[in-house]
Amino acid sequence: MSKITVSPEAQVYLRGIIEKQKMEGLAIRLTVTNPGTPGVESGILYCPKEYITSQDLHFKMDGFEIVIDMDVVDFLDETVIDLSKDDAGEDLLTLHAPNLKRKLVSEDAPLKDQIAFYIERFVSPTLAGHGGAVRLVDFKDGIVTVEFSGGCNGCSLAGATLHEGIEKQLKNAFQDQIKGVEDATAHTVTDESYA
């Protein structure tokens, strides 16, 4: 079971900002983007009750709830949220997550394997809603080559998906290690193509 610690001062602060929103059932969501990569980031967001899902782990606090998607909960295990003051004396909410940089693949795995795993776990599933998928074909000299399948093969939006979605996501996740992303798909428009 994951452990989240929120200091009493931070709980008072969070409860206060939740109450100001005047939304029944509003929770706090802890997020992780680009887990297992050099570009990993965490955040604290409002979460309206209609966005709380069965895939969320719940942590009861004094007068409110913190939710975390089970897919990233291991990265937030042992997290401590506290309240301090900045140099100007203003309240400063801090989040210390010691497991945030935990790797999803072994530390010594080749970068190509890390990228392939990341695409399979975090990029391709986002295309599933359109009946599509993407996989790594090659990684050489900083260039990631991918191949689309399903609804993405022959889709008129594949170029935008490649550069505005996948390329940006991979560059954020792997920072200076990726120069660009290329499409190796032999696109053929079929009844399965999304657009």
PDB file of C-alpha atoms in Angstrom:
ATOM      1  CA  MET A   1       0.000   0.000   0.000  1.00  0.00           C
ATOM      2  CA  SER A   2       1.399   3.385  -0.971  1.00  0.00           C
ATOM      3  CA  LYS A   3       1.969   5.992   1.684  1.00  0.00           C
ATOM      4  CA  ILE A   4       1.282   9.719   1.318  1.00  0.00           C
ATOM      5  CA  THR A   5       2.015  12.101   4.203  1.00  0.00           C
ATOM      6  CA  VAL A   6       0.462  15.553   4.337  1.00  0.00           C
ATOM      7  CA  SER A   7       1.501  17.796   7.225  1.00  0.00           C
ATOM      8  CA  PRO A   8      -1.320  19.270   9.345  1.00  0.00           C
ATOM      9  CA  GLU A   9      -0.420  22.753   8.052  1.00  0.00           C
ATOM     10  CA  ALA A  10      -0.603  21.573   4.433  1.00  0.00           C
ATOM     11  CA  GLN A  11      -3.965  19.887   5.099  1.00  0.00           C
ATOM     12  CA  VAL A  12      -5.380  23.158   6.479  1.00  0.00           C
ATOM     13  CA  TYR A  13      -4.037  25.012   3.426  1.00  0.00           C
ATOM     14  CA  LEU A  14      -5.407  22.478   0.907  1.00  0.00           C
ATOM     15  CA  ARG A  15      -8.784  22.280   2.660  1.00  0.00           C
ATOM     16  CA  GLY A  16      -8.991  26.097   2.538  1.00  0.00           C
ATOM     17  CA  ILE A  17      -8.348  26.336  -1.211  1.00  0.00           C
ATOM     18  CA  ILE A  18     -10.805  23.497  -1.875  1.00  0.00           C
ATOM     19  CA  GLU A  19     -13.532  25.237   0.147  1.00  0.00           C
ATOM     20  CA  LYS A  20     -13.024  28.440  -1.884  1.00  0.00           C
ATOM     21  CA  GLN A  21     -13.891  26.529  -5.082  1.00  0.00           C
ATOM     22  CA  LYS A  22     -17.408  25.775  -3.775  1.00  0.00           C
ATOM     23  CA  MET A  23     -17.578  22.433  -5.634  1.00  0.00           C
ATOM     24  CA  GLU A  24     -19.036  19.475  -3.778  1.00  0.00           C
ATOM     25  CA  GLY A  25     -16.766  16.421  -3.764  1.00  0.00           C
ATOM     26  CA  LEU A  26     -13.735  18.310  -5.109  1.00  0.00           C
ATOM     27  CA  ALA A  27     -10.528  16.378  -4.405  1.00  0.00           C
ATOM     28  CA  ILE A  28      -6.822  16.964  -4.889  1.00  0.00           C
ATOM     29  CA  ARG A  29      -5.108  14.880  -7.581  1.00  0.00           C
ATOM     30  CA  LEU A  30      -1.382  14.120  -7.482  1.00  0.00           C
ATOM     31  CA  THR A  31      -0.091  13.605 -11.023  1.00  0.00           C
ATOM     32  CA  VAL A  32       3.007  12.218 -12.692  1.00  0.00           C
ATOM     33  CA  THR A  33       3.909  12.868 -16.321  1.00  0.00           C
ATOM     34  CA  ASN A  34       6.660  11.065 -18.222  1.00  0.00           C
ATOM     35  CA  PRO A  35       7.261   8.494 -15.466  1.00  0.00           C
ATOM     36  CA  GLY A  36      10.456   6.483 -15.634  1.00  0.00           C
ATOM     37  CA  THR A  37      12.176   9.049 -17.878  1.00  0.00           C
ATOM     38  CA  PRO A  38      14.584  11.970 -17.362  1.00  0.00           C
ATOM     39  CA  GLY A  39      11.653  14.353 -18.036  1.00  0.00           C
ATOM     40  CA  VAL A  40       9.468  13.073 -15.186  1.00  0.00           C
ATOM     41  CA  GLU A  41       7.349  15.720 -13.442  1.00  0.00           C
ATOM     42  CA  SER A  42       4.763  15.699 -10.684  1.00  0.00           C
ATOM     43  CA  GLY A  43       1.951  18.074  -9.870  1.00  0.00           C
ATOM     44  CA  ILE A  44      -0.971  18.899  -7.605  1.00  0.00           C
ATOM     45  CA  LEU A  45      -4.314  19.638  -9.296  1.00  0.00           C
ATOM     46  CA  TYR A  46      -7.968  20.087  -8.395  1.00  0.00           C
ATOM     47  CA  CYS A  47     -10.013  17.003  -9.270  1.00  0.00           C
ATOM     48  CA  PRO A  48     -13.814  17.380  -9.629  1.00  0.00           C
ATOM     49  CA  LYS A  49     -15.675  14.277  -8.438  1.00  0.00           C
ATOM     50  CA  GLU A  50     -16.751  13.360 -11.983  1.00  0.00           C
ATOM     51  CA  TYR A  51     -13.074  12.862 -12.887  1.00  0.00           C
ATOM     52  CA  ILE A  52     -12.394  10.442 -10.051  1.00  0.00           C
ATOM     53  CA  THR A  53     -12.341   6.934 -11.533  1.00  0.00           C
ATOM     54  CA  SER A  54     -12.188   3.325 -10.389  1.00  0.00           C
ATOM     55  CA  GLN A  55      -8.493   3.439 -11.406  1.00  0.00           C
ATOM     56  CA  ASP A  56      -7.751   5.951  -8.612  1.00  0.00           C
ATOM     57  CA  LEU A  57      -6.297   5.202  -5.211  1.00  0.00           C
ATOM     58  CA  HIS A  58      -7.892   7.316  -2.455  1.00  0.00           C
ATOM     59  CA  PHE A  59      -6.194   8.905   0.552  1.00  0.00           C
ATOM     60  CA  LYS A  60      -8.516  10.410   3.179  1.00  0.00           C
ATOM     61  CA  MET A  61      -7.298  13.639   4.740  1.00  0.00           C
ATOM     62  CA  ASP A  62      -8.918  15.997   7.238  1.00  0.00           C
ATOM     63  CA  GLY A  63     -11.938  17.294   5.294  1.00  0.00           C
ATOM     64  CA  PHE A  64     -10.839  16.310   1.787  1.00  0.00           C
ATOM     65  CA  GLU A  65      -9.417  13.483  -0.280  1.00  0.00           C
ATOM     66  CA  ILE A  66      -6.271  12.992  -2.368  1.00  0.00           C
ATOM     67  CA  VAL A  67      -6.543  10.740  -5.434  1.00  0.00           C
ATOM     68  CA  ILE A  68      -3.783   9.182  -7.532  1.00  0.00           C
ATOM     69  CA  ASP A  69      -4.114   7.111 -10.700  1.00  0.00           C
ATOM     70  CA  MET A  70      -2.991   3.551  -9.892  1.00  0.00           C
ATOM     71  CA  ASP A  71      -0.725   3.553 -12.975  1.00  0.00           C
ATOM     72  CA  VAL A  72       1.592   6.099 -11.333  1.00  0.00           C
ATOM     73  CA  VAL A  73       1.044   5.436  -7.646  1.00  0.00           C
ATOM     74  CA  ASP A  74       4.422   3.696  -7.214  1.00  0.00           C
ATOM     75  CA  PHE A  75       6.190   6.887  -8.264  1.00  0.00           C
ATOM     76  CA  LEU A  76       4.381   8.801  -5.513  1.00  0.00           C
ATOM     77  CA  ASP A  77       4.889   6.275  -2.719  1.00  0.00           C
ATOM     78  CA  GLU A  78       6.417   7.920   0.382  1.00  0.00           C
ATOM     79  CA  THR A  79       5.500  11.396  -0.897  1.00  0.00           C
ATOM     80  CA  VAL A  80       5.441  14.174   1.694  1.00  0.00           C
ATOM     81  CA  ILE A  81       3.419  17.347   1.152  1.00  0.00           C
ATOM     82  CA  ASP A  82       4.268  20.220   3.480  1.00  0.00           C
ATOM     83  CA  LEU A  83       3.674  23.943   3.825  1.00  0.00           C
ATOM     84  CA  SER A  84       6.489  26.416   4.278  1.00  0.00           C
ATOM     85  CA  LYS A  85       7.131  30.083   3.479  1.00  0.00           C
ATOM     86  CA  ASP A  86       8.954  31.513   0.485  1.00  0.00           C
ATOM     87  CA  ASP A  87      11.427  34.419   0.691  1.00  0.00           C
ATOM     88  CA  ALA A  88       8.554  36.925   0.616  1.00  0.00           C
ATOM     89  CA  GLY A  89       6.765  35.188   3.499  1.00  0.00           C
ATOM     90  CA  GLU A  90       4.037  33.731   1.263  1.00  0.00           C
ATOM     91  CA  ASP A  91       2.705  30.191   1.761  1.00  0.00           C
ATOM     92  CA  LEU A  92       4.583  27.644  -0.309  1.00  0.00           C
ATOM     93  CA  LEU A  93       3.199  24.135  -0.802  1.00  0.00           C
ATOM     94  CA  THR A  94       6.020  21.629  -1.314  1.00  0.00           C
ATOM     95  CA  LEU A  95       5.892  18.089  -2.631  1.00  0.00           C
ATOM     96  CA  HIS A  96       8.808  15.731  -1.959  1.00  0.00           C
ATOM     97  CA  ALA A  97       8.487  12.466  -3.927  1.00  0.00           C
ATOM     98  CA  PRO A  98      11.604  10.313  -3.401  1.00  0.00           C
ATOM     99  CA  ASN A  99      10.453   7.616  -5.867  1.00  0.00           C
ATOM    100  CA  LEU A 100       9.603  10.001  -8.699  1.00  0.00           C
ATOM    101  CA  LYS A 101      12.724   9.167 -10.722  1.00  0.00           C
ATOM    102  CA  ARG A 102      12.311   5.407 -10.370  1.00  0.00           C
ATOM    103  CA  LYS A 103      13.050   3.675 -13.668  1.00  0.00           C
ATOM    104  CA  LEU A 104      10.490   1.463 -15.407  1.00  0.00           C
ATOM    105  CA  VAL A 105      13.204  -0.538 -17.113  1.00  0.00           C
ATOM    106  CA  SER A 106      16.605  -1.410 -15.712  1.00  0.00           C
ATOM    107  CA  GLU A 107      19.108   1.417 -15.221  1.00  0.00           C
ATOM    108  CA  ASP A 108      21.504  -0.139 -17.737  1.00  0.00           C
ATOM    109  CA  ALA A 109      18.896  -0.812 -20.453  1.00  0.00           C
ATOM    110  CA  PRO A 110      19.844   0.710 -23.829  1.00  0.00           C
ATOM    111  CA  LEU A 111      18.084   3.981 -24.608  1.00  0.00           C
ATOM    112  CA  LYS A 112      16.325   2.295 -27.550  1.00  0.00           C
ATOM    113  CA  ASP A 113      14.735  -0.212 -25.130  1.00  0.00           C
ATOM    114  CA  GLN A 114      13.681   2.580 -22.778  1.00  0.00           C
ATOM    115  CA  ILE A 115      12.049   4.468 -25.649  1.00  0.00           C
ATOM    116  CA  ALA A 116      10.302   1.313 -26.925  1.00  0.00           C
ATOM    117  CA  PHE A 117       8.911   0.614 -23.459  1.00  0.00           C
ATOM    118  CA  TYR A 118       7.756   4.212 -23.044  1.00  0.00           C
ATOM    119  CA  ILE A 119       5.981   4.196 -26.421  1.00  0.00           C
ATOM    120  CA  GLU A 120       4.280   0.879 -25.641  1.00  0.00           C
ATOM    121  CA  ARG A 121       3.205   1.894 -22.141  1.00  0.00           C
ATOM    122  CA  PHE A 122       2.351   5.596 -22.467  1.00  0.00           C
ATOM    123  CA  VAL A 123       2.121   6.687 -26.114  1.00  0.00           C
ATOM    124  CA  SER A 124       0.369   3.879 -27.971  1.00  0.00           C
ATOM    125  CA  PRO A 125      -2.509   3.545 -25.457  1.00  0.00           C
ATOM    126  CA  THR A 126      -3.466   7.192 -26.110  1.00  0.00           C
ATOM    127  CA  LEU A 127      -4.149   6.258 -29.747  1.00  0.00           C
ATOM    128  CA  ALA A 128      -6.342   3.288 -28.839  1.00  0.00           C
ATOM    129  CA  GLY A 129      -9.421   5.519 -28.522  1.00  0.00           C
ATOM    130  CA  HIS A 130      -9.159   6.064 -32.291  1.00  0.00           C
ATOM    131  CA  GLY A 131      -8.513   2.384 -32.947  1.00  0.00           C
ATOM    132  CA  GLY A 132      -4.831   3.047 -33.573  1.00  0.00           C
ATOM    133  CA  ALA A 133      -1.436   2.132 -32.215  1.00  0.00           C
ATOM    134  CA  VAL A 134       2.220   3.002 -32.728  1.00  0.00           C
ATOM    135  CA  ARG A 135       5.442   1.054 -32.171  1.00  0.00           C
ATOM    136  CA  LEU A 136       9.148   1.808 -32.273  1.00  0.00           C
ATOM    137  CA  VAL A 137      10.889   0.637 -35.454  1.00  0.00           C
ATOM    138  CA  ASP A 138      14.355   2.098 -34.851  1.00  0.00           C
ATOM    139  CA  PHE A 139      16.369   4.635 -32.893  1.00  0.00           C
ATOM    140  CA  LYS A 140      19.582   5.925 -34.422  1.00  0.00           C
ATOM    141  CA  ASP A 141      21.557   9.184 -34.101  1.00  0.00           C
ATOM    142  CA  GLY A 142      18.816  10.741 -31.971  1.00  0.00           C
ATOM    143  CA  ILE A 143      16.044   9.995 -34.477  1.00  0.00           C
ATOM    144  CA  VAL A 144      13.118   7.819 -33.380  1.00  0.00           C
ATOM    145  CA  THR A 145      11.413   5.936 -36.210  1.00  0.00           C
ATOM    146  CA  VAL A 146       7.890   4.659 -35.560  1.00  0.00           C
ATOM    147  CA  GLU A 147       5.213   2.775 -37.423  1.00  0.00           C
ATOM    148  CA  PHE A 148       1.477   3.373 -37.085  1.00  0.00           C
ATOM    149  CA  SER A 149      -1.135   0.636 -37.279  1.00  0.00           C
ATOM    150  CA  GLY A 150      -4.896   0.244 -36.970  1.00  0.00           C
ATOM    151  CA  GLY A 151      -6.864   3.472 -37.290  1.00  0.00           C
ATOM    152  CA  CYS A 152      -3.651   5.520 -37.512  1.00  0.00           C
ATOM    153  CA  ASN A 153      -2.535   3.822 -40.738  1.00  0.00           C
ATOM    154  CA  GLY A 154      -3.827   6.006 -43.546  1.00  0.00           C
ATOM    155  CA  CYS A 155      -5.235   8.622 -41.167  1.00  0.00           C
ATOM    156  CA  SER A 156      -4.978  12.166 -42.547  1.00  0.00           C
ATOM    157  CA  LEU A 157      -4.012  13.364 -39.052  1.00  0.00           C
ATOM    158  CA  ALA A 158      -1.022  10.997 -38.720  1.00  0.00           C
ATOM    159  CA  GLY A 159       1.478  13.799 -39.443  1.00  0.00           C
ATOM    160  CA  ALA A 160       0.012  16.038 -36.752  1.00  0.00           C
ATOM    161  CA  THR A 161      -0.151  13.117 -34.330  1.00  0.00           C
ATOM    162  CA  LEU A 162       3.498  12.337 -35.077  1.00  0.00           C
ATOM    163  CA  HIS A 163       4.919  15.839 -34.654  1.00  0.00           C
ATOM    164  CA  GLU A 164       2.470  17.611 -32.350  1.00  0.00           C
ATOM    165  CA  GLY A 165       1.825  14.609 -30.124  1.00  0.00           C
ATOM    166  CA  ILE A 166       4.378  11.808 -30.180  1.00  0.00           C
ATOM    167  CA  GLU A 167       7.477  13.885 -30.957  1.00  0.00           C
ATOM    168  CA  LYS A 168       6.700  16.486 -28.281  1.00  0.00           C
ATOM    169  CA  GLN A 169       5.915  13.778 -25.736  1.00  0.00           C
ATOM    170  CA  LEU A 170       9.147  11.884 -26.424  1.00  0.00           C
ATOM    171  CA  LYS A 171      11.277  15.044 -26.400  1.00  0.00           C
ATOM    172  CA  ASN A 172       9.788  16.016 -23.040  1.00  0.00           C
ATOM    173  CA  ALA A 173      10.310  12.542 -21.656  1.00  0.00           C
ATOM    174  CA  PHE A 174      13.839  11.987 -22.940  1.00  0.00           C
ATOM    175  CA  GLN A 175      14.867  15.644 -23.181  1.00  0.00           C
ATOM    176  CA  ASP A 176      18.132  16.200 -25.094  1.00  0.00           C
ATOM    177  CA  GLN A 177      18.429  12.552 -26.149  1.00  0.00           C
ATOM    178  CA  ILE A 178      15.883  12.772 -28.992  1.00  0.00           C
ATOM    179  CA  LYS A 179      16.318  15.071 -32.008  1.00  0.00           C
ATOM    180  CA  GLY A 180      13.175  14.095 -33.895  1.00  0.00           C
ATOM    181  CA  VAL A 181      10.630  11.445 -34.811  1.00  0.00           C
ATOM    182  CA  GLU A 182      10.022   9.970 -38.270  1.00  0.00           C
ATOM    183  CA  ASP A 183       7.179   7.864 -39.654  1.00  0.00           C
ATOM    184  CA  ALA A 184       8.081   4.627 -41.446  1.00  0.00           C
ATOM    185  CA  THR A 185       4.456   3.621 -42.076  1.00  0.00           C
ATOM    186  CA  ALA A 186       3.408   2.692 -45.617  1.00  0.00           C
ATOM    187  CA  HIS A 187       0.118   4.564 -45.185  1.00  0.00           C
ATOM    188  CA  THR A 188      -2.885   3.032 -46.910  1.00  0.00           C
ATOM    189  CA  VAL A 189      -6.346   4.516 -46.456  1.00  0.00           C
ATOM    190  CA  THR A 190      -8.831   1.806 -45.454  1.00  0.00           C
ATOM    191  CA  ASP A 191     -12.231   1.640 -43.751  1.00  0.00           C
ATOM    192  CA  GLU A 192     -10.263   1.303 -40.504  1.00  0.00           C
ATOM    193  CA  SER A 193      -8.399   4.638 -40.975  1.00  0.00           C
ATOM    194  CA  TYR A 194      -9.577   7.151 -38.377  1.00  0.00           C
ATOM    195  CA  ALA A 195      -9.815  10.304 -40.519  1.00  0.00           C
TER     196      ALA A 195
END
